[in-house]
Amino acid sequence: MFIDTHCHLEDENFAADRAEAIARAETAGVERIINFGSTMQSSIAVAELAKKFSGLYAGVGIHPEEIDDFDENTCARLADLAAHEKVVAIGEIGLDYHWEKDSARRLVQQRIFVEQLDLARQMHLPVCVHDRDAHGDTLKILQTEARDLRGVLHCYSGSLETAREVWKLGWLIGVDGPLTFKNSAKVPEVVKAAPRDMILIETDAPYLAPVPYRGKRNEPAYVVEVAKKLAEVRGETLEEVAAYTAANAMRLYDIFQKCTDAASG
Ligand code: NI
């Protein structure tokens, strides 16, 4: 079994064939999918999707590029959503300095990131972090504000040195399409060195489709391509990669527990 631990099936790119994309994922062996919100509206949408489809779970949060969507009521509204048993994470939250060059607004990103880490702590939920071109500040915040939390740096794009600090905190890294790209020198180096229990696979669909679908719309079924590349880079079998990445995802997001709870009513 594969688990796509990060995607955005609520995205309008899936408006015409969302159920078909979920069915294609199941056919490919991708039995569980975790969708993440980036605004209040998309957080509501992913929580609704998780209620509707048995293999779907959700994370709720405000993305660093969407900080204008954050106000004094946001954390309370996210907490209401997160109370549902199929909402298994707070995310995606974090820092994005690639698109944000203004230092005052970067500070606002940091404050909103920390507030949502506090929410994760209150809700006893793991965290899915977006870090783009903000590796130093992201690590600093994890080290000072999130020592007692569990989580993943999704779509990991930092150095091996930073990854080692992340692993020291007990946090995982999420690997997706860029691992399969020819110009991704850093990512293979990082995944080769990663302890088995520190890696998740994901698509970030509809973005970042892996080779051989690069440039097309991504979808959860393609997480198998990420797993194949991971197996190749690490010298493992596809079955091994499927087994330990699924186990890592179930452990981090407590999915196994929630399935058992649901089955027992
Ligand atoms: Ni994402």
XYZ file of C-alpha atoms in Angstrom, residues 37-145:
109
model
C -5.798 23.228 3.044
C -3.969 26.493 2.445
C -6.791 28.977 3.110
C -9.854 28.832 5.365
C -12.006 27.964 2.367
C -9.741 25.140 1.166
C -9.364 23.864 4.750
C -13.161 23.541 4.958
C -13.136 21.826 1.539
C -10.479 19.212 2.442
C -12.271 18.420 5.722
C -15.509 17.871 3.771
C -13.731 15.624 1.248
C -12.295 13.521 4.066
C -15.798 12.966 5.443
C -17.040 11.901 2.011
C -14.325 9.425 0.930
C -13.109 6.651 3.217
C -9.448 6.708 2.085
C -9.131 10.474 2.430
C -7.839 12.442 5.397
C -7.237 16.149 5.850
C -4.930 18.752 7.295
C -6.151 22.286 7.955
C -4.178 25.508 8.131
C -3.239 28.794 6.522
C -0.335 28.678 4.051
C 2.356 31.390 4.318
C 1.371 32.815 0.920
C -2.195 33.210 2.224
C -1.544 35.189 5.432
C -4.108 37.843 4.463
C -6.680 35.105 5.086
C -5.626 34.906 8.746
C -7.456 36.931 11.417
C -8.181 36.750 15.154
C -10.896 34.112 14.589
C -8.882 31.835 12.322
C -7.379 29.517 14.941
C -10.768 28.943 16.578
C -12.319 28.096 13.194
C -9.427 25.751 12.356
C -9.829 24.111 15.776
C -13.507 23.427 15.010
C -12.495 21.720 11.745
C -9.643 19.834 13.422
C -12.012 18.335 15.976
C -13.239 15.900 13.310
C -11.505 12.521 13.548
C -10.458 12.510 9.885
C -8.663 15.837 10.214
C -5.277 14.442 11.199
C -2.905 17.431 10.967
C -2.406 21.165 11.053
C -1.010 22.310 7.704
C 0.139 23.351 5.447
C 1.699 26.138 7.451
C 5.177 27.624 7.450
C 7.315 30.182 5.644
C 7.669 31.121 1.979
C 10.400 33.646 1.270
C 10.524 32.770 -2.415
C 7.390 34.769 -3.161
C 7.602 37.145 -0.181
C 10.523 39.585 -0.276
C 9.123 42.151 2.191
C 10.762 41.752 5.606
C 7.748 43.045 7.572
C 5.457 40.532 5.882
C 7.997 37.767 6.482
C 7.695 38.579 10.191
C 3.906 38.279 9.894
C 4.416 34.842 8.282
C 6.551 33.843 11.263
C 3.943 35.016 13.808
C 1.122 33.183 12.024
C 3.291 30.058 11.720
C 3.955 30.086 15.478
C 0.276 30.693 16.305
C -0.688 27.650 14.256
C 2.041 25.573 15.931
C 0.344 26.511 19.201
C -2.949 25.331 17.728
C -1.372 21.976 16.810
C -0.169 21.659 20.391
C -3.661 22.397 21.775
C -5.248 19.911 19.367
C -2.538 17.238 19.907
C -2.000 17.062 16.146
C 1.128 16.707 13.999
C 2.163 19.502 11.659
C 2.845 19.680 7.922
C 5.284 22.498 7.202
C 5.849 24.394 3.960
C 9.367 25.864 3.787
C 10.420 27.538 0.575
C 13.712 29.473 0.572
C 13.305 29.975 4.321
C 15.312 27.031 5.665
C 17.190 28.985 8.359
C 14.156 30.646 9.937
C 12.011 27.512 9.599
C 14.592 25.423 11.448
C 15.004 28.117 14.104
C 11.238 28.195 14.728
C 11.051 24.385 14.882
C 13.937 24.337 17.361
C 12.481 27.049 19.601
C 8.696 26.721 19.215
